[in-house]
Amino acid sequence: MNKLVVGAGIVVVAAAAGFYYANSQAENAIKEQIEQANKSYAEMAATGLMPAISIGYQDVSANVLTSSYSVSGIDVSVAGMGQVATIDQVTAVGLKPKGLADKGSAQLIGAKVAEPMLAMLPPDMSAFIQGVALHADYSYEYTPATGELYFSQDTRINDEFSLAYNFSFAQMQELWAFARDMSEKTPEEQQQLTMSDSYMTDVMANLVKGALKSGELVVTNNGFIERLVEMGSAQGQMPPLDALKGMALMAITADENLPLEMKESLTTFINQPEKLQVNVSFAEPLSFEAVQSGALMTELQTPQQMIEFANLKMVAN
């Protein structure tokens, strides 16, 4: 019996040690990725392609059992300006050390403008921006058997405003294979490829083989638009809210291409900006190649035809 207990204890300790080692290795890999990113930024800055950006952090954690990885206490600095932004935490789920998972998600919590940048702004604007925190959720899922890809994003400002959208794509096998091949390369190889003249051409060549099935866009406002316009108006940067509403309503009324139902939805949202939802759903997936070639436009001559083709719906509040 004692031997059994001792043996079980050894197994538990070994498993715990292995788990700790795997997590430590994953954390070190994340740190190396950040170091490589900073190195890449420095090299691009030296050639004039971008400002000299550097990323710092306070802590990195990993859980290989749940494929969950997070970086906290992030700060972003630019040479000559100092710290420009801070992020409380970034978490990713479903990542692979080398490769592309078919399903994953990420979350960004508490992105803010840093104090040195706030000090450069007028007092009222600085106070407004100081109270703004950006949060975001991302997720995707690829189905190898069908080549379908689903992607969603929800970006929020405090609890006052959100912009959320999701898209369903079809025939994405070529683009996914390209992305997976890219993810399996070393950071150095990835950098060389992304900076090559042919990179964007290759991306677009694979993208146009796909198609869009459906999509949704939702804007939700809980007083942020009103506060933003009030601040901008006080700074002399924009007209008062009532004036902006009047101009928008005039533009909608004058637009002869907008169907009556859409005019009504937009009018409702402008008068009371709470929620605006837009949906598209194609009877057959919309081929990006047909859009790029212009072949689709020969069939769709009027805005009404385009709206019917996309089965576009708009609902306010």
PDB file of C-alpha atoms in Angstrom:
ATOM      1  CA  MET A   1       0.000   0.000   0.000  1.00  0.00           C
ATOM      2  CA  ASN A   2       2.792   2.417   0.961  1.00  0.00           C
ATOM      3  CA  LYS A   3       4.588   1.643  -2.298  1.00  0.00           C
ATOM      4  CA  LEU A   4       1.386   2.419  -4.213  1.00  0.00           C
ATOM      5  CA  VAL A   5       0.972   5.758  -2.439  1.00  0.00           C
ATOM      6  CA  VAL A   6       4.603   6.672  -3.018  1.00  0.00           C
ATOM      7  CA  GLY A   7       4.322   5.680  -6.687  1.00  0.00           C
ATOM      8  CA  ALA A   8       1.186   7.770  -7.143  1.00  0.00           C
ATOM      9  CA  GLY A   9       2.930  10.694  -5.450  1.00  0.00           C
ATOM     10  CA  ILE A  10       5.862  10.432  -7.818  1.00  0.00           C
ATOM     11  CA  VAL A  11       3.515  10.435 -10.825  1.00  0.00           C
ATOM     12  CA  VAL A  12       1.686  13.539  -9.540  1.00  0.00           C
ATOM     13  CA  VAL A  13       4.938  15.390  -8.860  1.00  0.00           C
ATOM     14  CA  ALA A  14       6.323  14.419 -12.277  1.00  0.00           C
ATOM     15  CA  ALA A  15       3.126  15.555 -13.990  1.00  0.00           C
ATOM     16  CA  ALA A  16       3.168  18.855 -12.110  1.00  0.00           C
ATOM     17  CA  ALA A  17       6.818  19.387 -12.978  1.00  0.00           C
ATOM     18  CA  GLY A  18       6.139  18.615 -16.626  1.00  0.00           C
ATOM     19  CA  PHE A  19       3.179  21.014 -16.678  1.00  0.00           C
ATOM     20  CA  TYR A  20       5.277  23.760 -15.067  1.00  0.00           C
ATOM     21  CA  TYR A  21       8.098  23.164 -17.548  1.00  0.00           C
ATOM     22  CA  ALA A  22       5.742  23.260 -20.544  1.00  0.00           C
ATOM     23  CA  ASN A  23       4.172  26.505 -19.308  1.00  0.00           C
ATOM     24  CA  SER A  24       7.608  28.041 -18.717  1.00  0.00           C
ATOM     25  CA  GLN A  25       8.715  27.091 -22.211  1.00  0.00           C
ATOM     26  CA  ALA A  26       5.561  28.645 -23.677  1.00  0.00           C
ATOM     27  CA  GLU A  27       6.079  31.834 -21.664  1.00  0.00           C
ATOM     28  CA  ASN A  28       9.671  32.053 -22.857  1.00  0.00           C
ATOM     29  CA  ALA A  29       8.502  31.617 -26.446  1.00  0.00           C
ATOM     30  CA  ILE A  30       6.092  34.559 -26.029  1.00  0.00           C
ATOM     31  CA  LYS A  31       8.864  36.704 -24.596  1.00  0.00           C
ATOM     32  CA  GLU A  32      11.085  35.798 -27.539  1.00  0.00           C
ATOM     33  CA  GLN A  33       8.291  36.771 -29.939  1.00  0.00           C
ATOM     34  CA  ILE A  34       8.007  40.188 -28.270  1.00  0.00           C
ATOM     35  CA  GLU A  35      11.770  40.639 -28.454  1.00  0.00           C
ATOM     36  CA  GLN A  36      11.710  39.672 -32.118  1.00  0.00           C
ATOM     37  CA  ALA A  37       8.883  42.131 -32.754  1.00  0.00           C
ATOM     38  CA  ASN A  38      10.846  44.941 -31.106  1.00  0.00           C
ATOM     39  CA  LYS A  39      13.866  44.001 -33.188  1.00  0.00           C
ATOM     40  CA  SER A  40      11.777  44.062 -36.362  1.00  0.00           C
ATOM     41  CA  TYR A  41      10.302  47.458 -35.449  1.00  0.00           C
ATOM     42  CA  ALA A  42      13.799  48.833 -34.865  1.00  0.00           C
ATOM     43  CA  GLU A  43      15.031  47.527 -38.224  1.00  0.00           C
ATOM     44  CA  MET A  44      12.045  48.998 -40.078  1.00  0.00           C
ATOM     45  CA  ALA A  45      12.480  52.296 -38.234  1.00  0.00           C
ATOM     46  CA  ALA A  46      16.127  52.399 -39.314  1.00  0.00           C
ATOM     47  CA  THR A  47      15.019  52.216 -42.947  1.00  0.00           C
ATOM     48  CA  GLY A  48      12.354  54.891 -42.460  1.00  0.00           C
ATOM     49  CA  LEU A  49       9.408  52.539 -42.961  1.00  0.00           C
ATOM     50  CA  MET A  50       7.860  53.318 -39.562  1.00  0.00           C
ATOM     51  CA  PRO A  51       8.516  55.189 -36.300  1.00  0.00           C
ATOM     52  CA  ALA A  52      10.783  53.548 -33.742  1.00  0.00           C
ATOM     53  CA  ILE A  53       8.178  51.638 -31.708  1.00  0.00           C
ATOM     54  CA  SER A  54       9.006  49.414 -28.747  1.00  0.00           C
ATOM     55  CA  ILE A  55       6.762  47.202 -26.614  1.00  0.00           C
ATOM     56  CA  GLY A  56       7.313  46.520 -22.939  1.00  0.00           C
ATOM     57  CA  TYR A  57       5.395  44.317 -20.492  1.00  0.00           C
ATOM     58  CA  GLN A  58       5.245  43.372 -16.831  1.00  0.00           C
ATOM     59  CA  ASP A  59       4.206  39.733 -16.940  1.00  0.00           C
ATOM     60  CA  VAL A  60       3.627  36.798 -19.280  1.00  0.00           C
ATOM     61  CA  SER A  61       1.620  33.717 -18.378  1.00  0.00           C
ATOM     62  CA  ALA A  62       0.734  30.525 -20.232  1.00  0.00           C
ATOM     63  CA  ASN A  63      -1.440  27.476 -19.706  1.00  0.00           C
ATOM     64  CA  VAL A  64      -0.661  24.812 -22.285  1.00  0.00           C
ATOM     65  CA  LEU A  65      -3.578  22.616 -21.196  1.00  0.00           C
ATOM     66  CA  THR A  66      -6.117  25.285 -22.171  1.00  0.00           C
ATOM     67  CA  SER A  67      -3.921  26.829 -24.895  1.00  0.00           C
ATOM     68  CA  SER A  68      -4.362  30.165 -23.117  1.00  0.00           C
ATOM     69  CA  TYR A  69      -1.636  32.797 -23.152  1.00  0.00           C
ATOM     70  CA  SER A  70      -1.635  36.333 -21.756  1.00  0.00           C
ATOM     71  CA  VAL A  71       0.615  39.361 -21.543  1.00  0.00           C
ATOM     72  CA  SER A  72      -0.170  42.017 -18.939  1.00  0.00           C
ATOM     73  CA  GLY A  73       1.082  45.479 -18.049  1.00  0.00           C
ATOM     74  CA  ILE A  74       1.875  46.348 -21.669  1.00  0.00           C
ATOM     75  CA  ASP A  75       3.273  49.734 -22.641  1.00  0.00           C
ATOM     76  CA  VAL A  76       3.948  51.074 -26.124  1.00  0.00           C
ATOM     77  CA  SER A  77       6.644  53.692 -26.615  1.00  0.00           C
ATOM     78  CA  VAL A  78       7.830  55.705 -29.607  1.00  0.00           C
ATOM     79  CA  ALA A  79      11.330  57.157 -29.870  1.00  0.00           C
ATOM     80  CA  GLY A  80      11.287  60.885 -29.224  1.00  0.00           C
ATOM     81  CA  MET A  81       7.800  60.762 -27.687  1.00  0.00           C
ATOM     82  CA  GLY A  82       8.147  58.272 -24.851  1.00  0.00           C
ATOM     83  CA  GLN A  83       5.229  56.152 -23.690  1.00  0.00           C
ATOM     84  CA  VAL A  84       2.170  56.650 -25.919  1.00  0.00           C
ATOM     85  CA  ALA A  85      -0.232  53.903 -24.787  1.00  0.00           C
ATOM     86  CA  THR A  86      -0.793  51.269 -22.114  1.00  0.00           C
ATOM     87  CA  ILE A  87      -2.780  48.022 -22.190  1.00  0.00           C
ATOM     88  CA  ASP A  88      -3.864  46.176 -19.064  1.00  0.00           C
ATOM     89  CA  GLN A  89      -3.860  42.719 -20.662  1.00  0.00           C
ATOM     90  CA  VAL A  90      -3.936  40.798 -23.918  1.00  0.00           C
ATOM     91  CA  THR A  91      -5.091  37.174 -23.820  1.00  0.00           C
ATOM     92  CA  ALA A  92      -5.120  34.670 -26.663  1.00  0.00           C
ATOM     93  CA  VAL A  93      -6.734  31.226 -26.665  1.00  0.00           C
ATOM     94  CA  GLY A  94      -6.065  28.483 -29.196  1.00  0.00           C
ATOM     95  CA  LEU A  95      -2.620  29.585 -30.298  1.00  0.00           C
ATOM     96  CA  LYS A  96       0.006  27.137 -31.429  1.00  0.00           C
ATOM     97  CA  PRO A  97       3.724  27.677 -30.800  1.00  0.00           C
ATOM     98  CA  LYS A  98       4.294  27.154 -34.497  1.00  0.00           C
ATOM     99  CA  GLY A  99       1.327  26.829 -36.785  1.00  0.00           C
ATOM    100  CA  LEU A 100      -2.237  28.056 -37.189  1.00  0.00           C
ATOM    101  CA  ALA A 101      -5.071  26.590 -35.131  1.00  0.00           C
ATOM    102  CA  ASP A 102      -8.445  26.139 -36.819  1.00  0.00           C
ATOM    103  CA  LYS A 103     -10.148  27.922 -33.922  1.00  0.00           C
ATOM    104  CA  GLY A 104      -8.974  30.752 -31.717  1.00  0.00           C
ATOM    105  CA  SER A 105      -9.856  33.917 -29.866  1.00  0.00           C
ATOM    106  CA  ALA A 106      -8.199  36.948 -28.348  1.00  0.00           C
ATOM    107  CA  GLN A 107      -9.156  39.606 -25.854  1.00  0.00           C
ATOM    108  CA  LEU A 108      -7.706  43.066 -25.290  1.00  0.00           C
ATOM    109  CA  ILE A 109      -8.487  44.778 -21.995  1.00  0.00           C
ATOM    110  CA  GLY A 110      -7.929  48.392 -21.009  1.00  0.00           C
ATOM    111  CA  ALA A 111      -6.037  50.124 -23.812  1.00  0.00           C
ATOM    112  CA  LYS A 112      -5.482  53.761 -22.857  1.00  0.00           C
ATOM    113  CA  VAL A 113      -3.550  56.803 -23.999  1.00  0.00           C
ATOM    114  CA  ALA A 114      -0.483  57.213 -21.771  1.00  0.00           C
ATOM    115  CA  GLU A 115       0.070  60.178 -19.431  1.00  0.00           C
ATOM    116  CA  PRO A 116       2.892  61.789 -21.488  1.00  0.00           C
ATOM    117  CA  MET A 117       0.550  62.004 -24.484  1.00  0.00           C
ATOM    118  CA  LEU A 118      -2.326  63.346 -22.390  1.00  0.00           C
ATOM    119  CA  ALA A 119      -0.050  66.133 -21.130  1.00  0.00           C
ATOM    120  CA  MET A 120       0.332  67.370 -24.721  1.00  0.00           C
ATOM    121  CA  LEU A 121      -3.426  67.916 -25.181  1.00  0.00           C
ATOM    122  CA  PRO A 122      -5.709  70.781 -24.109  1.00  0.00           C
ATOM    123  CA  PRO A 123      -6.992  70.220 -20.536  1.00  0.00           C
ATOM    124  CA  ASP A 124     -10.617  69.419 -21.463  1.00  0.00           C
ATOM    125  CA  MET A 125      -9.610  67.038 -24.235  1.00  0.00           C
ATOM    126  CA  SER A 126      -7.008  65.419 -22.005  1.00  0.00           C
ATOM    127  CA  ALA A 127      -9.581  64.845 -19.257  1.00  0.00           C
ATOM    128  CA  PHE A 128     -11.988  63.308 -21.778  1.00  0.00           C
ATOM    129  CA  ILE A 129      -9.436  60.945 -23.318  1.00  0.00           C
ATOM    130  CA  GLN A 130      -8.073  59.985 -19.895  1.00  0.00           C
ATOM    131  CA  GLY A 131     -11.453  58.474 -19.106  1.00  0.00           C
ATOM    132  CA  VAL A 132     -11.546  56.423 -22.315  1.00  0.00           C
ATOM    133  CA  ALA A 133     -10.574  52.751 -22.175  1.00  0.00           C
ATOM    134  CA  LEU A 134     -10.694  50.517 -25.238  1.00  0.00           C
ATOM    135  CA  HIS A 135     -11.572  46.826 -25.005  1.00  0.00           C
ATOM    136  CA  ALA A 136     -11.876  44.274 -27.791  1.00  0.00           C
ATOM    137  CA  ASP A 137     -12.792  40.623 -28.364  1.00  0.00           C
ATOM    138  CA  TYR A 138     -11.854  38.645 -31.468  1.00  0.00           C
ATOM    139  CA  SER A 139     -12.670  35.103 -32.504  1.00  0.00           C
ATOM    140  CA  TYR A 140     -12.413  32.944 -35.602  1.00  0.00           C
ATOM    141  CA  GLU A 141     -13.191  29.381 -36.644  1.00  0.00           C
ATOM    142  CA  TYR A 142     -12.151  27.612 -39.815  1.00  0.00           C
ATOM    143  CA  THR A 143     -13.858  24.410 -40.976  1.00  0.00           C
ATOM    144  CA  PRO A 144     -11.405  22.375 -43.107  1.00  0.00           C
ATOM    145  CA  ALA A 145     -14.083  20.047 -44.477  1.00  0.00           C
ATOM    146  CA  THR A 146     -16.039  22.895 -46.102  1.00  0.00           C
ATOM    147  CA  GLY A 147     -13.486  25.701 -46.396  1.00  0.00           C
ATOM    148  CA  GLU A 148     -15.764  28.030 -44.426  1.00  0.00           C
ATOM    149  CA  LEU A 149     -14.329  30.709 -42.145  1.00  0.00           C
ATOM    150  CA  TYR A 150     -16.181  32.650 -39.464  1.00  0.00           C
ATOM    151  CA  PHE A 151     -14.704  35.817 -37.947  1.00  0.00           C
ATOM    152  CA  SER A 152     -16.095  38.184 -35.344  1.00  0.00           C
ATOM    153  CA  GLN A 153     -14.891  41.281 -33.528  1.00  0.00           C
ATOM    154  CA  ASP A 154     -16.421  43.421 -30.802  1.00  0.00           C
ATOM    155  CA  THR A 155     -14.672  46.694 -29.948  1.00  0.00           C
ATOM    156  CA  ARG A 156     -15.918  48.668 -26.953  1.00  0.00           C
ATOM    157  CA  ILE A 157     -15.217  52.067 -25.421  1.00  0.00           C
ATOM    158  CA  ASN A 158     -15.873  51.877 -21.683  1.00  0.00           C
ATOM    159  CA  ASP A 159     -19.501  50.738 -21.382  1.00  0.00           C
ATOM    160  CA  GLU A 160     -20.673  53.616 -23.578  1.00  0.00           C
ATOM    161  CA  PHE A 161     -20.055  52.484 -27.144  1.00  0.00           C
ATOM    162  CA  SER A 162     -19.450  49.313 -29.121  1.00  0.00           C
ATOM    163  CA  LEU A 163     -18.793  48.373 -32.727  1.00  0.00           C
ATOM    164  CA  ALA A 164     -19.335  44.682 -33.404  1.00  0.00           C
ATOM    165  CA  TYR A 165     -19.234  42.775 -36.651  1.00  0.00           C
ATOM    166  CA  ASN A 166     -19.048  39.214 -37.897  1.00  0.00           C
ATOM    167  CA  PHE A 167     -18.565  37.654 -41.299  1.00  0.00           C
ATOM    168  CA  SER A 168     -18.978  34.172 -42.740  1.00  0.00           C
ATOM    169  CA  PHE A 169     -16.762  33.287 -45.684  1.00  0.00           C
ATOM    170  CA  ALA A 170     -16.739  30.354 -48.111  1.00  0.00           C
ATOM    171  CA  GLN A 171     -14.074  28.798 -50.365  1.00  0.00           C
ATOM    172  CA  MET A 172     -11.245  29.968 -48.113  1.00  0.00           C
ATOM    173  CA  GLN A 173      -9.013  26.919 -48.566  1.00  0.00           C
ATOM    174  CA  GLU A 174      -6.335  28.728 -50.583  1.00  0.00           C
ATOM    175  CA  LEU A 175      -6.059  31.695 -48.201  1.00  0.00           C
ATOM    176  CA  TRP A 176      -6.019  29.416 -45.156  1.00  0.00           C
ATOM    177  CA  ALA A 177      -3.257  27.265 -46.641  1.00  0.00           C
ATOM    178  CA  PHE A 178      -1.237  30.416 -47.345  1.00  0.00           C
ATOM    179  CA  ALA A 179      -1.763  31.684 -43.779  1.00  0.00           C
ATOM    180  CA  ARG A 180      -0.894  28.300 -42.272  1.00  0.00           C
ATOM    181  CA  ASP A 181       2.297  28.084 -44.315  1.00  0.00           C
ATOM    182  CA  MET A 182       3.198  31.574 -43.143  1.00  0.00           C
ATOM    183  CA  SER A 183       2.568  30.707 -39.485  1.00  0.00           C
ATOM    184  CA  GLU A 184       4.911  27.717 -39.650  1.00  0.00           C
ATOM    185  CA  LYS A 185       7.891  29.859 -40.622  1.00  0.00           C
ATOM    186  CA  THR A 186      10.322  31.408 -38.161  1.00  0.00           C
ATOM    187  CA  PRO A 187       9.771  35.032 -37.070  1.00  0.00           C
ATOM    188  CA  GLU A 188      12.754  36.059 -39.186  1.00  0.00           C
ATOM    189  CA  GLU A 189      11.322  34.350 -42.266  1.00  0.00           C
ATOM    190  CA  GLN A 190       7.910  35.915 -41.635  1.00  0.00           C
ATOM    191  CA  GLN A 191       9.474  39.364 -41.433  1.00  0.00           C
ATOM    192  CA  GLN A 192      11.334  38.868 -44.706  1.00  0.00           C
ATOM    193  CA  LEU A 193       8.166  37.714 -46.463  1.00  0.00           C
ATOM    194  CA  THR A 194       5.945  40.527 -45.166  1.00  0.00           C
ATOM    195  CA  MET A 195       8.500  43.111 -46.308  1.00  0.00           C
ATOM    196  CA  SER A 196       8.904  41.583 -49.767  1.00  0.00           C
ATOM    197  CA  ASP A 197       7.396  43.250 -52.840  1.00  0.00           C
ATOM    198  CA  SER A 198       5.314  40.187 -53.663  1.00  0.00           C
ATOM    199  CA  TYR A 199       3.705  39.696 -50.231  1.00  0.00           C
ATOM    200  CA  MET A 200       0.505  41.716 -50.719  1.00  0.00           C
ATOM    201  CA  THR A 201       0.173  40.398 -54.275  1.00  0.00           C
ATOM    202  CA  ASP A 202       0.304  36.829 -52.925  1.00  0.00           C
ATOM    203  CA  VAL A 203      -2.216  37.628 -50.177  1.00  0.00           C
ATOM    204  CA  MET A 204      -4.694  39.131 -52.650  1.00  0.00           C
ATOM    205  CA  ALA A 205      -4.200  36.284 -55.126  1.00  0.00           C
ATOM    206  CA  ASN A 206      -5.335  33.825 -52.454  1.00  0.00           C
ATOM    207  CA  LEU A 207      -8.043  36.071 -51.034  1.00  0.00           C
ATOM    208  CA  VAL A 208      -9.890  36.572 -54.324  1.00  0.00           C
ATOM    209  CA  LYS A 209     -10.478  32.831 -54.527  1.00  0.00           C
ATOM    210  CA  GLY A 210     -12.799  33.117 -51.539  1.00  0.00           C
ATOM    211  CA  ALA A 211     -16.352  34.386 -51.190  1.00  0.00           C
ATOM    212  CA  LEU A 212     -18.566  36.174 -48.664  1.00  0.00           C
ATOM    213  CA  LYS A 213     -21.664  34.356 -47.387  1.00  0.00           C
ATOM    214  CA  SER A 214     -23.084  36.783 -44.851  1.00  0.00           C
ATOM    215  CA  GLY A 215     -22.194  39.571 -42.487  1.00  0.00           C
ATOM    216  CA  GLU A 216     -23.510  41.711 -39.675  1.00  0.00           C
ATOM    217  CA  LEU A 217     -22.536  45.115 -38.287  1.00  0.00           C
ATOM    218  CA  VAL A 218     -23.944  46.441 -35.011  1.00  0.00           C
ATOM    219  CA  VAL A 219     -23.278  49.900 -33.573  1.00  0.00           C
ATOM    220  CA  THR A 220     -24.422  50.454 -29.982  1.00  0.00           C
ATOM    221  CA  ASN A 221     -24.225  53.845 -28.308  1.00  0.00           C
ATOM    222  CA  ASN A 222     -24.888  54.586 -24.648  1.00  0.00           C
ATOM    223  CA  GLY A 223     -24.110  58.289 -24.530  1.00  0.00           C
ATOM    224  CA  PHE A 224     -20.557  58.244 -25.909  1.00  0.00           C
ATOM    225  CA  ILE A 225     -21.404  59.939 -29.228  1.00  0.00           C
ATOM    226  CA  GLU A 226     -23.137  62.738 -27.362  1.00  0.00           C
ATOM    227  CA  ARG A 227     -20.175  63.200 -24.978  1.00  0.00           C
ATOM    228  CA  LEU A 228     -17.682  63.127 -27.852  1.00  0.00           C
ATOM    229  CA  VAL A 229     -19.540  65.755 -29.862  1.00  0.00           C
ATOM    230  CA  GLU A 230     -20.000  67.916 -26.781  1.00  0.00           C
ATOM    231  CA  MET A 231     -16.264  67.847 -26.116  1.00  0.00           C
ATOM    232  CA  GLY A 232     -15.398  68.466 -29.771  1.00  0.00           C
ATOM    233  CA  SER A 233     -17.862  71.322 -29.985  1.00  0.00           C
ATOM    234  CA  ALA A 234     -16.460  72.930 -26.835  1.00  0.00           C
ATOM    235  CA  GLN A 235     -12.995  72.742 -28.420  1.00  0.00           C
ATOM    236  CA  GLY A 236     -14.284  74.340 -31.620  1.00  0.00           C
ATOM    237  CA  GLN A 237     -13.479  71.159 -33.577  1.00  0.00           C
ATOM    238  CA  MET A 238     -17.040  70.361 -34.704  1.00  0.00           C
ATOM    239  CA  PRO A 239     -20.562  71.836 -34.770  1.00  0.00           C
ATOM    240  CA  PRO A 240     -23.005  71.191 -31.883  1.00  0.00           C
ATOM    241  CA  LEU A 241     -24.899  67.890 -31.876  1.00  0.00           C
ATOM    242  CA  ASP A 242     -28.198  69.371 -33.092  1.00  0.00           C
ATOM    243  CA  ALA A 243     -26.438  70.965 -36.069  1.00  0.00           C
ATOM    244  CA  LEU A 244     -24.737  67.678 -36.976  1.00  0.00           C
ATOM    245  CA  LYS A 245     -28.046  65.838 -36.737  1.00  0.00           C
ATOM    246  CA  GLY A 246     -29.672  68.402 -39.008  1.00  0.00           C
ATOM    247  CA  MET A 247     -26.962  68.048 -41.658  1.00  0.00           C
ATOM    248  CA  ALA A 248     -27.161  64.242 -41.537  1.00  0.00           C
ATOM    249  CA  LEU A 249     -30.950  64.247 -41.848  1.00  0.00           C
ATOM    250  CA  MET A 250     -30.797  66.613 -44.818  1.00  0.00           C
ATOM    251  CA  ALA A 251     -28.299  64.334 -46.573  1.00  0.00           C
ATOM    252  CA  ILE A 252     -30.505  61.273 -46.008  1.00  0.00           C
ATOM    253  CA  THR A 253     -33.609  63.060 -47.268  1.00  0.00           C
ATOM    254  CA  ALA A 254     -31.806  64.255 -50.398  1.00  0.00           C
ATOM    255  CA  ASP A 255     -30.382  60.821 -51.274  1.00  0.00           C
ATOM    256  CA  GLU A 256     -32.701  59.367 -53.920  1.00  0.00           C
ATOM    257  CA  ASN A 257     -30.893  56.021 -53.998  1.00  0.00           C
ATOM    258  CA  LEU A 258     -31.751  55.040 -50.414  1.00  0.00           C
ATOM    259  CA  PRO A 259     -34.899  52.925 -50.018  1.00  0.00           C
ATOM    260  CA  LEU A 260     -37.569  54.342 -47.733  1.00  0.00           C
ATOM    261  CA  GLU A 261     -37.048  51.655 -45.062  1.00  0.00           C
ATOM    262  CA  MET A 262     -33.349  52.509 -44.770  1.00  0.00           C
ATOM    263  CA  LYS A 263     -34.086  56.220 -44.614  1.00  0.00           C
ATOM    264  CA  GLU A 264     -36.488  55.561 -41.759  1.00  0.00           C
ATOM    265  CA  SER A 265     -33.937  53.448 -39.859  1.00  0.00           C
ATOM    266  CA  LEU A 266     -31.157  56.003 -40.304  1.00  0.00           C
ATOM    267  CA  THR A 267     -33.475  58.852 -39.311  1.00  0.00           C
ATOM    268  CA  THR A 268     -34.457  56.973 -36.156  1.00  0.00           C
ATOM    269  CA  PHE A 269     -30.819  56.347 -35.219  1.00  0.00           C
ATOM    270  CA  ILE A 270     -29.737  59.938 -35.871  1.00  0.00           C
ATOM    271  CA  ASN A 271     -32.551  61.365 -33.784  1.00  0.00           C
ATOM    272  CA  GLN A 272     -31.936  58.841 -31.012  1.00  0.00           C
ATOM    273  CA  PRO A 273     -28.509  57.189 -31.480  1.00  0.00           C
ATOM    274  CA  GLU A 274     -28.838  53.962 -29.511  1.00  0.00           C
ATOM    275  CA  LYS A 275     -28.402  50.973 -31.829  1.00  0.00           C
ATOM    276  CA  LEU A 276     -28.014  50.407 -35.563  1.00  0.00           C
ATOM    277  CA  GLN A 277     -27.850  46.907 -37.047  1.00  0.00           C
ATOM    278  CA  VAL A 278     -26.973  46.110 -40.667  1.00  0.00           C
ATOM    279  CA  ASN A 279     -27.125  42.605 -42.154  1.00  0.00           C
ATOM    280  CA  VAL A 280     -26.223  41.142 -45.533  1.00  0.00           C
ATOM    281  CA  SER A 281     -26.959  37.585 -46.625  1.00  0.00           C
ATOM    282  CA  PHE A 282     -26.284  36.336 -50.141  1.00  0.00           C
ATOM    283  CA  ALA A 283     -28.341  33.601 -51.781  1.00  0.00           C
ATOM    284  CA  GLU A 284     -25.048  32.360 -53.248  1.00  0.00           C
ATOM    285  CA  PRO A 285     -21.662  33.328 -51.758  1.00  0.00           C
ATOM    286  CA  LEU A 286     -20.350  36.570 -53.242  1.00  0.00           C
ATOM    287  CA  SER A 287     -17.163  35.746 -55.163  1.00  0.00           C
ATOM    288  CA  PHE A 288     -14.335  38.205 -54.512  1.00  0.00           C
ATOM    289  CA  GLU A 289     -12.985  37.377 -57.952  1.00  0.00           C
ATOM    290  CA  ALA A 290     -16.251  38.537 -59.544  1.00  0.00           C
ATOM    291  CA  VAL A 291     -16.047  41.768 -57.566  1.00  0.00           C
ATOM    292  CA  GLN A 292     -12.396  42.352 -58.494  1.00  0.00           C
ATOM    293  CA  SER A 293     -12.953  41.675 -62.202  1.00  0.00           C
ATOM    294  CA  GLY A 294     -15.982  43.954 -62.373  1.00  0.00           C
ATOM    295  CA  ALA A 295     -18.132  41.141 -63.786  1.00  0.00           C
ATOM    296  CA  LEU A 296     -20.628  41.552 -60.968  1.00  0.00           C
ATOM    297  CA  MET A 297     -21.254  45.211 -61.768  1.00  0.00           C
ATOM    298  CA  THR A 298     -22.531  44.355 -65.233  1.00  0.00           C
ATOM    299  CA  GLU A 299     -25.446  42.577 -63.542  1.00  0.00           C
ATOM    300  CA  LEU A 300     -26.069  45.158 -60.820  1.00  0.00           C
ATOM    301  CA  GLN A 301     -26.753  48.522 -62.378  1.00  0.00           C
ATOM    302  CA  THR A 302     -28.712  50.317 -59.639  1.00  0.00           C
ATOM    303  CA  PRO A 303     -28.407  50.704 -55.842  1.00  0.00           C
ATOM    304  CA  GLN A 304     -31.755  48.935 -55.454  1.00  0.00           C
ATOM    305  CA  GLN A 305     -30.448  45.924 -57.369  1.00  0.00           C
ATOM    306  CA  MET A 306     -27.357  45.828 -55.142  1.00  0.00           C
ATOM    307  CA  ILE A 307     -29.469  45.992 -51.987  1.00  0.00           C
ATOM    308  CA  GLU A 308     -31.709  43.166 -53.178  1.00  0.00           C
ATOM    309  CA  PHE A 309     -28.732  41.088 -54.295  1.00  0.00           C
ATOM    310  CA  ALA A 310     -27.112  41.371 -50.855  1.00  0.00           C
ATOM    311  CA  ASN A 311     -30.473  41.011 -49.068  1.00  0.00           C
ATOM    312  CA  LEU A 312     -29.362  44.053 -47.089  1.00  0.00           C
ATOM    313  CA  LYS A 313     -31.392  44.845 -43.971  1.00  0.00           C
ATOM    314  CA  MET A 314     -31.067  47.803 -41.611  1.00  0.00           C
ATOM    315  CA  VAL A 315     -32.780  48.192 -38.228  1.00  0.00           C
ATOM    316  CA  ALA A 316     -32.432  51.007 -35.690  1.00  0.00           C
ATOM    317  CA  ASN A 317     -33.051  50.910 -31.923  1.00  0.00           C
TER     318      ASN A 317
END
